[in-house]
Amino acid sequence: MLPRELTHDSMALKYKPTAKVHYTFAAGNRPEQEPCRLVVFLNGLMTDKSTWLLVMAGIIRNHRDNGFPSLLAYDRYGQGLTDDRDPQDRGQDKGRGHNVADAVHDLHQLVVQISNQEIRKGEAELRLILVANSIGCAIARLYAEFYPGRVEGLLLLDPMIANSKFDWWPDPDSKNFNPEELPVDVTIDILREQRTKFATFFAPDVINKEGLDRRDLAKLLPYSDRPVLEAPHGRRPLLTVVGHDHKRFASESLQSMGTPISLSMKYTNPLWHRYNEGLLQITDPHLAIGPIVAKDCGHFVQRDDPSFVTDKLSLLLGRLDLQPPA
């Protein structure tokens, strides 16, 4: 059973009054004299806010006596319990309406309204912690970039490689292609099949259920290691980066996509790990932790091990409390 503090509701964003966004919220119980914090959980494309509920419940139970921050999870337009489509998409080709930058601005408007209606504080008084998975990590980074000085902590769970076309393996049509470098169990035909399959399912121009246009995401976030982000009071944010378990991910890719384990282990996993290493540079070195491997977790870390995420978020909150006053 979920804690009584978790409530479920919906609201229309002020500038999109014809559509409602569903959210789950818990009002924090930290002492009034302490910083007013809001933790926002950001979904990937293939999950919804329900995957965060056990994490939110864990934070409430673990911190009820000494105070927990306000918690917010929500479903973007066309996702989970938010049946309404983004009004911005009307008159646009399917899947070619709102993009990731628009999702960032929607998030900000939601934070503004939640702060006013649920927390009874002005948005500028809040200190934000963003907990994100997959493409939600791109939204988190862009939010901290577009709205500098508002985010004091980030927990990024298996971040999507935002500057990728999901073209992770050697191109057999490239003049530099060397078939002898392929794993022994991967033929050129298998390689071509996997490249085609991944492009069909995951390439940036593929239309997704929520209609989030990803075609310009690589331009919005061309690098993993920059820009460097700004936290409140001119500081840098605390950051924890978590990656998937390589063996678990390879096994799941074999089951879901037929990807040979050797392809994932030789190419995909090392590439992803290097991307996560780059992310550590978006803040000051002493403020970054990771990349931590989430043991036995695939891409959806919060679904596979919510207790692990609860623990990492608790540690992040504890680190924030230990920071000297600005």
mmCIF file of C-alpha atoms in Angstrom:
data_model
loop_
_atom_site.group_PDB
_atom_site.id
_atom_site.type_symbol
_atom_site.label_atom_id
_atom_site.label_comp_id
_atom_site.label_asym_id
_atom_site.label_seq_id
_atom_site.Cartn_x
_atom_site.Cartn_y
_atom_site.Cartn_z
ATOM 1 C CA MET A 1 0.000 0.000 0.000
ATOM 2 C CA LEU A 2 1.271 3.454 -0.900
ATOM 3 C CA PRO A 3 1.710 6.075 1.836
ATOM 4 C CA ARG A 4 -1.264 8.313 2.564
ATOM 5 C CA GLU A 5 0.852 11.354 1.696
ATOM 6 C CA LEU A 6 0.778 10.460 -2.009
ATOM 7 C CA THR A 7 -2.149 12.086 -3.784
ATOM 8 C CA HIS A 8 -3.239 11.906 -7.414
ATOM 9 C CA ASP A 9 -4.747 14.736 -9.415
ATOM 10 C CA SER A 10 -4.623 16.562 -12.742
ATOM 11 C CA MET A 11 -4.334 20.149 -13.878
ATOM 12 C CA ALA A 12 -4.276 22.138 -17.081
ATOM 13 C CA LEU A 13 -1.193 24.227 -17.754
ATOM 14 C CA LYS A 14 -2.038 27.920 -17.840
ATOM 15 C CA TYR A 15 -1.041 28.364 -21.472
ATOM 16 C CA LYS A 16 -2.626 25.046 -22.576
ATOM 17 C CA PRO A 17 -6.042 25.222 -20.860
ATOM 18 C CA THR A 18 -7.757 22.600 -23.027
ATOM 19 C CA ALA A 19 -5.627 19.637 -21.862
ATOM 20 C CA LYS A 20 -4.920 18.223 -18.405
ATOM 21 C CA VAL A 21 -1.723 16.650 -17.093
ATOM 22 C CA HIS A 22 -2.039 13.879 -14.484
ATOM 23 C CA TYR A 23 0.357 13.940 -11.574
ATOM 24 C CA THR A 24 1.168 12.320 -8.232
ATOM 25 C CA PHE A 25 2.249 14.615 -5.426
ATOM 26 C CA ALA A 26 3.327 14.497 -1.795
ATOM 27 C CA ALA A 27 3.706 17.657 0.240
ATOM 28 C CA GLY A 28 6.995 17.759 2.097
ATOM 29 C CA ASN A 29 7.198 17.904 5.879
ATOM 30 C CA ARG A 30 10.602 19.538 6.304
ATOM 31 C CA PRO A 31 10.875 22.242 9.007
ATOM 32 C CA GLU A 32 9.858 25.672 7.787
ATOM 33 C CA GLN A 33 13.327 27.137 8.355
ATOM 34 C CA GLU A 34 14.986 24.582 6.047
ATOM 35 C CA PRO A 35 15.222 25.020 2.257
ATOM 36 C CA CYS A 36 11.966 24.217 0.462
ATOM 37 C CA ARG A 37 12.796 21.401 -1.935
ATOM 38 C CA LEU A 38 10.781 19.751 -4.680
ATOM 39 C CA VAL A 39 11.906 16.455 -6.215
ATOM 40 C CA VAL A 40 10.529 15.972 -9.729
ATOM 41 C CA PHE A 41 10.590 12.544 -11.391
ATOM 42 C CA LEU A 42 10.909 12.511 -15.187
ATOM 43 C CA ASN A 43 9.762 9.577 -17.316
ATOM 44 C CA GLY A 44 11.337 8.054 -20.377
ATOM 45 C CA LEU A 45 9.367 7.393 -23.554
ATOM 46 C CA MET A 46 8.368 3.829 -22.706
ATOM 47 C CA THR A 47 7.392 4.291 -19.053
ATOM 48 C CA ASP A 48 5.028 6.499 -17.065
ATOM 49 C CA LYS A 49 4.827 7.970 -13.587
ATOM 50 C CA SER A 50 3.661 4.677 -12.077
ATOM 51 C CA THR A 51 7.280 3.445 -12.209
ATOM 52 C CA TRP A 52 8.256 6.126 -9.674
ATOM 53 C CA LEU A 53 5.599 5.431 -7.055
ATOM 54 C CA LEU A 54 7.638 2.918 -5.057
ATOM 55 C CA VAL A 55 10.610 5.283 -5.065
ATOM 56 C CA MET A 56 8.410 8.114 -3.790
ATOM 57 C CA ALA A 57 6.929 5.794 -1.169
ATOM 58 C CA GLY A 58 10.401 4.785 -0.036
ATOM 59 C CA ILE A 59 11.509 8.401 0.403
ATOM 60 C CA ILE A 60 8.417 9.201 2.462
ATOM 61 C CA ARG A 61 8.810 6.160 4.714
ATOM 62 C CA ASN A 62 12.554 6.611 5.185
ATOM 63 C CA HIS A 63 12.378 10.334 5.904
ATOM 64 C CA ARG A 64 8.976 10.803 7.527
ATOM 65 C CA ASP A 65 10.445 11.380 10.990
ATOM 66 C CA ASN A 66 13.242 13.746 10.029
ATOM 67 C CA GLY A 67 11.496 15.446 7.117
ATOM 68 C CA PHE A 68 11.147 14.687 3.402
ATOM 69 C CA PRO A 69 10.944 17.130 0.482
ATOM 70 C CA SER A 70 7.882 17.591 -1.668
ATOM 71 C CA LEU A 71 7.672 14.960 -4.410
ATOM 72 C CA LEU A 72 6.145 15.211 -7.884
ATOM 73 C CA ALA A 73 5.767 12.694 -10.705
ATOM 74 C CA TYR A 74 3.679 13.352 -13.794
ATOM 75 C CA ASP A 75 2.729 11.936 -17.168
ATOM 76 C CA ARG A 76 3.501 14.090 -20.174
ATOM 77 C CA TYR A 77 0.833 14.611 -22.830
ATOM 78 C CA GLY A 78 -0.214 11.324 -24.428
ATOM 79 C CA GLN A 79 1.572 9.292 -21.761
ATOM 80 C CA GLY A 80 0.268 7.094 -18.937
ATOM 81 C CA LEU A 81 -2.860 8.577 -17.353
ATOM 82 C CA THR A 82 -2.585 11.802 -19.369
ATOM 83 C CA ASP A 83 -4.904 10.897 -22.225
ATOM 84 C CA ASP A 84 -5.012 14.456 -23.562
ATOM 85 C CA ARG A 85 -2.690 15.225 -26.407
ATOM 86 C CA ASP A 86 -0.506 18.307 -26.472
ATOM 87 C CA PRO A 87 -2.689 21.158 -27.829
ATOM 88 C CA GLN A 88 0.414 22.406 -29.627
ATOM 89 C CA ASP A 89 0.206 19.371 -31.923
ATOM 90 C CA ARG A 90 -3.106 20.367 -33.513
ATOM 91 C CA GLY A 91 -2.752 20.913 -37.220
ATOM 92 C CA GLN A 92 0.708 19.304 -37.255
ATOM 93 C CA ASP A 93 1.698 16.046 -38.891
ATOM 94 C CA LYS A 94 1.486 13.117 -36.488
ATOM 95 C CA GLY A 95 4.521 13.058 -34.223
ATOM 96 C CA ARG A 96 5.800 16.346 -35.613
ATOM 97 C CA GLY A 97 4.347 18.821 -33.128
ATOM 98 C CA HIS A 98 6.007 19.445 -29.769
ATOM 99 C CA ASN A 99 9.665 18.637 -29.224
ATOM 100 C CA VAL A 100 11.873 18.050 -26.176
ATOM 101 C CA ALA A 101 12.395 21.782 -25.632
ATOM 102 C CA ASP A 102 8.620 22.215 -25.490
ATOM 103 C CA ALA A 103 8.441 19.409 -22.913
ATOM 104 C CA VAL A 104 11.017 21.319 -20.827
ATOM 105 C CA HIS A 105 8.917 24.489 -20.861
ATOM 106 C CA ASP A 106 5.804 22.466 -19.983
ATOM 107 C CA LEU A 107 7.705 21.041 -17.022
ATOM 108 C CA HIS A 108 8.598 24.531 -15.854
ATOM 109 C CA GLN A 109 4.991 25.687 -16.081
ATOM 110 C CA LEU A 110 3.893 22.607 -14.137
ATOM 111 C CA VAL A 111 6.477 23.377 -11.428
ATOM 112 C CA VAL A 112 5.231 26.977 -11.240
ATOM 113 C CA GLN A 113 1.621 25.869 -10.801
ATOM 114 C CA ILE A 114 2.431 23.062 -8.357
ATOM 115 C CA SER A 115 4.482 25.463 -6.249
ATOM 116 C CA ASN A 116 1.581 27.912 -6.103
ATOM 117 C CA GLN A 117 -1.304 25.479 -5.673
ATOM 118 C CA GLU A 118 0.179 22.561 -3.722
ATOM 119 C CA ILE A 119 3.227 23.909 -1.888
ATOM 120 C CA ARG A 120 1.968 27.485 -1.401
ATOM 121 C CA LYS A 121 5.342 28.906 -2.285
ATOM 122 C CA GLY A 122 6.565 30.973 -5.169
ATOM 123 C CA GLU A 123 8.470 28.952 -7.763
ATOM 124 C CA ALA A 124 11.578 31.054 -7.176
ATOM 125 C CA GLU A 125 11.628 29.886 -3.529
ATOM 126 C CA LEU A 126 11.927 26.227 -4.509
ATOM 127 C CA ARG A 127 15.123 24.257 -4.868
ATOM 128 C CA LEU A 128 14.636 21.535 -7.450
ATOM 129 C CA ILE A 129 16.055 18.024 -7.565
ATOM 130 C CA LEU A 130 15.431 16.221 -10.855
ATOM 131 C CA VAL A 131 15.347 12.415 -10.919
ATOM 132 C CA ALA A 132 15.164 11.095 -14.450
ATOM 133 C CA ASN A 133 15.389 8.000 -16.620
ATOM 134 C CA SER A 134 16.189 7.626 -20.317
ATOM 135 C CA ILE A 135 15.008 10.645 -22.336
ATOM 136 C CA GLY A 136 13.864 12.164 -19.064
ATOM 137 C CA CYS A 137 17.567 12.792 -18.402
ATOM 138 C CA ALA A 138 17.731 14.936 -21.537
ATOM 139 C CA ILE A 139 14.714 16.888 -20.289
ATOM 140 C CA ALA A 140 16.425 17.312 -16.903
ATOM 141 C CA ARG A 141 19.653 18.610 -18.452
ATOM 142 C CA LEU A 142 17.816 21.028 -20.723
ATOM 143 C CA TYR A 143 15.680 22.274 -17.837
ATOM 144 C CA ALA A 144 18.800 23.063 -15.814
ATOM 145 C CA GLU A 145 20.262 24.782 -18.879
ATOM 146 C CA PHE A 146 17.150 26.764 -19.870
ATOM 147 C CA TYR A 147 16.319 27.747 -16.278
ATOM 148 C CA PRO A 148 19.740 28.263 -14.669
ATOM 149 C CA GLY A 149 20.012 28.585 -10.924
ATOM 150 C CA ARG A 150 16.932 26.511 -10.135
ATOM 151 C CA VAL A 151 18.210 22.903 -10.031
ATOM 152 C CA GLU A 152 20.464 21.975 -7.111
ATOM 153 C CA GLY A 153 20.656 18.229 -7.706
ATOM 154 C CA LEU A 154 20.268 15.630 -10.460
ATOM 155 C CA LEU A 155 19.976 11.854 -10.308
ATOM 156 C CA LEU A 156 20.280 10.537 -13.865
ATOM 157 C CA LEU A 157 19.322 6.891 -14.365
ATOM 158 C CA ASP A 158 20.659 5.278 -17.538
ATOM 159 C CA PRO A 159 20.482 8.504 -19.535
ATOM 160 C CA MET A 160 19.501 8.292 -23.169
ATOM 161 C CA ILE A 161 22.443 9.001 -25.474
ATOM 162 C CA ALA A 162 20.911 12.248 -26.638
ATOM 163 C CA ASN A 163 23.334 12.951 -29.495
ATOM 164 C CA SER A 164 22.912 9.498 -31.037
ATOM 165 C CA LYS A 165 20.920 8.219 -33.979
ATOM 166 C CA PHE A 166 21.022 4.787 -32.319
ATOM 167 C CA ASP A 167 23.635 3.899 -34.922
ATOM 168 C CA TRP A 168 25.933 2.195 -32.452
ATOM 169 C CA TRP A 169 27.560 -0.515 -34.516
ATOM 170 C CA PRO A 170 29.989 -0.596 -37.450
ATOM 171 C CA ASP A 171 28.566 0.361 -40.825
ATOM 172 C CA PRO A 172 29.256 -2.490 -43.273
ATOM 173 C CA ASP A 173 29.006 -0.011 -46.157
ATOM 174 C CA SER A 174 31.707 2.258 -44.771
ATOM 175 C CA LYS A 175 35.062 2.222 -46.558
ATOM 176 C CA ASN A 176 36.691 1.769 -43.151
ATOM 177 C CA PHE A 177 34.631 -1.282 -42.248
ATOM 178 C CA ASN A 178 36.690 -4.289 -41.190
ATOM 179 C CA PRO A 179 34.605 -7.476 -40.861
ATOM 180 C CA GLU A 180 37.384 -9.143 -38.921
ATOM 181 C CA GLU A 181 36.671 -6.800 -36.001
ATOM 182 C CA LEU A 182 33.163 -8.178 -35.554
ATOM 183 C CA PRO A 183 32.478 -10.697 -32.778
ATOM 184 C CA VAL A 184 32.860 -14.242 -34.052
ATOM 185 C CA ASP A 185 29.122 -14.953 -33.786
ATOM 186 C CA VAL A 186 28.056 -11.834 -35.736
ATOM 187 C CA THR A 187 27.881 -12.041 -39.518
ATOM 188 C CA ILE A 188 27.495 -9.043 -41.818
ATOM 189 C CA ASP A 189 23.882 -10.087 -42.420
ATOM 190 C CA ILE A 190 23.195 -10.096 -38.675
ATOM 191 C CA LEU A 191 24.860 -6.704 -38.364
ATOM 192 C CA ARG A 192 22.719 -5.248 -41.146
ATOM 193 C CA GLU A 193 19.583 -6.731 -39.612
ATOM 194 C CA GLN A 194 20.314 -5.199 -36.205
ATOM 195 C CA ARG A 195 21.158 -1.793 -37.640
ATOM 196 C CA THR A 196 17.882 -1.786 -39.592
ATOM 197 C CA LYS A 197 15.838 -3.019 -36.634
ATOM 198 C CA PHE A 198 17.195 -0.410 -34.224
ATOM 199 C CA ALA A 199 16.713 2.381 -36.755
ATOM 200 C CA THR A 200 13.118 1.247 -37.269
ATOM 201 C CA PHE A 201 12.313 1.295 -33.550
ATOM 202 C CA PHE A 202 14.545 3.977 -32.032
ATOM 203 C CA ALA A 203 15.924 6.441 -34.593
ATOM 204 C CA PRO A 204 15.142 10.100 -33.750
ATOM 205 C CA ASP A 205 12.669 10.422 -36.612
ATOM 206 C CA VAL A 206 10.563 7.449 -35.457
ATOM 207 C CA ILE A 207 7.153 8.561 -34.168
ATOM 208 C CA ASN A 208 6.383 7.588 -30.569
ATOM 209 C CA LYS A 209 3.128 7.156 -28.676
ATOM 210 C CA GLU A 210 3.211 10.531 -26.930
ATOM 211 C CA GLY A 211 4.073 12.380 -30.126
ATOM 212 C CA LEU A 212 7.329 13.827 -28.768
ATOM 213 C CA ASP A 213 9.418 14.945 -31.730
ATOM 214 C CA ARG A 214 13.063 13.930 -31.108
ATOM 215 C CA ARG A 215 14.538 14.926 -34.455
ATOM 216 C CA ASP A 216 16.360 17.982 -33.104
ATOM 217 C CA LEU A 217 17.464 16.460 -29.792
ATOM 218 C CA ALA A 218 21.062 15.962 -30.978
ATOM 219 C CA LYS A 219 21.216 19.686 -31.793
ATOM 220 C CA LEU A 220 19.810 20.599 -28.383
ATOM 221 C CA LEU A 221 22.308 18.346 -26.583
ATOM 222 C CA PRO A 222 25.217 17.698 -28.968
ATOM 223 C CA TYR A 223 27.660 16.795 -26.177
ATOM 224 C CA SER A 224 27.559 14.684 -23.057
ATOM 225 C CA ASP A 225 30.109 16.793 -21.179
ATOM 226 C CA ARG A 226 28.672 20.282 -21.681
ATOM 227 C CA PRO A 227 27.210 22.760 -21.053
ATOM 228 C CA VAL A 228 28.203 23.008 -17.405
ATOM 229 C CA LEU A 229 25.083 23.645 -15.317
ATOM 230 C CA GLU A 230 24.336 26.303 -12.719
ATOM 231 C CA ALA A 231 22.613 25.658 -9.386
ATOM 232 C CA PRO A 232 21.065 28.194 -6.977
ATOM 233 C CA HIS A 233 23.306 30.951 -5.555
ATOM 234 C CA GLY A 234 25.893 30.601 -8.333
ATOM 235 C CA ARG A 235 26.846 27.075 -7.348
ATOM 236 C CA ARG A 236 27.009 23.929 -9.472
ATOM 237 C CA PRO A 237 24.465 21.139 -8.935
ATOM 238 C CA LEU A 238 25.164 17.887 -7.169
ATOM 239 C CA LEU A 239 25.036 15.046 -9.681
ATOM 240 C CA THR A 240 24.767 11.269 -9.560
ATOM 241 C CA VAL A 241 24.925 9.277 -12.810
ATOM 242 C CA VAL A 242 23.753 5.663 -12.870
ATOM 243 C CA GLY A 243 24.155 3.185 -15.716
ATOM 244 C CA HIS A 244 22.507 -0.148 -16.429
ATOM 245 C CA ASP A 245 24.027 -3.529 -15.617
ATOM 246 C CA HIS A 246 25.853 -4.543 -18.790
ATOM 247 C CA LYS A 247 24.946 -8.220 -18.611
ATOM 248 C CA ARG A 248 21.300 -7.513 -17.796
ATOM 249 C CA PHE A 249 21.022 -4.995 -20.637
ATOM 250 C CA ALA A 250 22.651 -7.389 -23.110
ATOM 251 C CA SER A 251 20.295 -10.172 -22.042
ATOM 252 C CA GLU A 252 17.231 -7.934 -22.395
ATOM 253 C CA SER A 253 18.393 -6.719 -25.809
ATOM 254 C CA LEU A 254 18.703 -10.337 -26.931
ATOM 255 C CA GLN A 255 15.182 -11.083 -25.727
ATOM 256 C CA SER A 256 13.487 -7.954 -27.041
ATOM 257 C CA MET A 257 15.453 -7.196 -30.230
ATOM 258 C CA GLY A 258 17.330 -10.391 -30.992
ATOM 259 C CA THR A 259 20.613 -8.513 -30.530
ATOM 260 C CA PRO A 260 23.552 -10.883 -30.050
ATOM 261 C CA ILE A 261 24.995 -10.452 -26.575
ATOM 262 C CA SER A 262 28.431 -10.011 -28.111
ATOM 263 C CA LEU A 263 27.263 -6.908 -30.033
ATOM 264 C CA SER A 264 25.940 -5.282 -26.864
ATOM 265 C CA MET A 265 29.039 -6.150 -24.869
ATOM 266 C CA LYS A 266 31.566 -5.011 -27.483
ATOM 267 C CA TYR A 267 29.866 -1.875 -28.796
ATOM 268 C CA THR A 268 26.711 -0.670 -27.047
ATOM 269 C CA ASN A 269 27.719 -0.973 -23.408
ATOM 270 C CA PRO A 270 31.171 0.667 -23.748
ATOM 271 C CA LEU A 271 29.692 3.509 -25.823
ATOM 272 C CA TRP A 272 26.967 4.122 -23.234
ATOM 273 C CA HIS A 273 29.459 4.034 -20.380
ATOM 274 C CA ARG A 274 31.665 6.625 -22.101
ATOM 275 C CA TYR A 275 28.627 8.856 -22.561
ATOM 276 C CA ASN A 276 27.819 8.562 -18.849
ATOM 277 C CA GLU A 277 31.424 9.405 -17.987
ATOM 278 C CA GLY A 278 31.101 12.570 -20.044
ATOM 279 C CA LEU A 279 28.005 13.602 -18.103
ATOM 280 C CA LEU A 280 30.059 13.864 -14.930
ATOM 281 C CA GLN A 281 31.651 16.996 -16.403
ATOM 282 C CA ILE A 282 28.425 19.042 -16.464
ATOM 283 C CA THR A 283 29.172 20.020 -12.862
ATOM 284 C CA ASP A 284 32.300 20.496 -10.754
ATOM 285 C CA PRO A 285 34.319 17.288 -10.264
ATOM 286 C CA HIS A 286 33.884 17.140 -6.482
ATOM 287 C CA LEU A 287 30.094 17.373 -6.874
ATOM 288 C CA ALA A 288 29.731 14.423 -9.271
ATOM 289 C CA ILE A 289 29.357 10.736 -8.419
ATOM 290 C CA GLY A 290 29.410 7.895 -10.931
ATOM 291 C CA PRO A 291 28.884 6.330 -13.237
ATOM 292 C CA ILE A 292 27.441 3.843 -10.756
ATOM 293 C CA VAL A 293 26.294 0.505 -12.163
ATOM 294 C CA ALA A 294 22.794 -0.488 -11.037
ATOM 295 C CA LYS A 295 23.383 -4.187 -10.403
ATOM 296 C CA ASP A 296 20.883 -6.506 -12.114
ATOM 297 C CA CYS A 297 19.031 -3.526 -13.644
ATOM 298 C CA GLY A 298 18.240 -2.965 -17.282
ATOM 299 C CA HIS A 299 17.432 0.400 -18.849
ATOM 300 C CA PHE A 300 14.450 1.128 -16.588
ATOM 301 C CA VAL A 301 16.358 1.239 -13.322
ATOM 302 C CA GLN A 302 13.494 2.608 -11.202
ATOM 303 C CA ARG A 303 11.255 -0.242 -12.327
ATOM 304 C CA ASP A 304 13.858 -2.975 -11.849
ATOM 305 C CA ASP A 305 15.073 -1.842 -8.413
ATOM 306 C CA PRO A 306 13.115 1.008 -6.816
ATOM 307 C CA SER A 307 14.940 0.489 -3.509
ATOM 308 C CA PHE A 308 18.263 1.179 -5.235
ATOM 309 C CA VAL A 309 16.895 4.472 -6.598
ATOM 310 C CA THR A 310 15.444 5.378 -3.208
ATOM 311 C CA ASP A 311 18.862 4.836 -1.625
ATOM 312 C CA LYS A 312 20.691 6.936 -4.224
ATOM 313 C CA LEU A 313 18.153 9.731 -3.928
ATOM 314 C CA SER A 314 18.404 9.637 -0.123
ATOM 315 C CA LEU A 315 22.181 9.969 -0.401
ATOM 316 C CA LEU A 316 21.799 12.917 -2.773
ATOM 317 C CA LEU A 317 19.378 14.629 -0.389
ATOM 318 C CA GLY A 318 21.792 14.023 2.467
ATOM 319 C CA ARG A 319 24.653 15.568 0.501
ATOM 320 C CA LEU A 320 22.514 18.638 -0.166
ATOM 321 C CA ASP A 321 21.790 19.026 3.546
ATOM 322 C CA LEU A 322 25.508 18.932 4.289
ATOM 323 C CA GLN A 323 26.311 21.802 1.947
ATOM 324 C CA PRO A 324 27.266 25.026 3.745
ATOM 325 C CA PRO A 325 24.733 27.860 3.576
ATOM 326 C CA ALA A 326 25.026 30.078 0.520
#
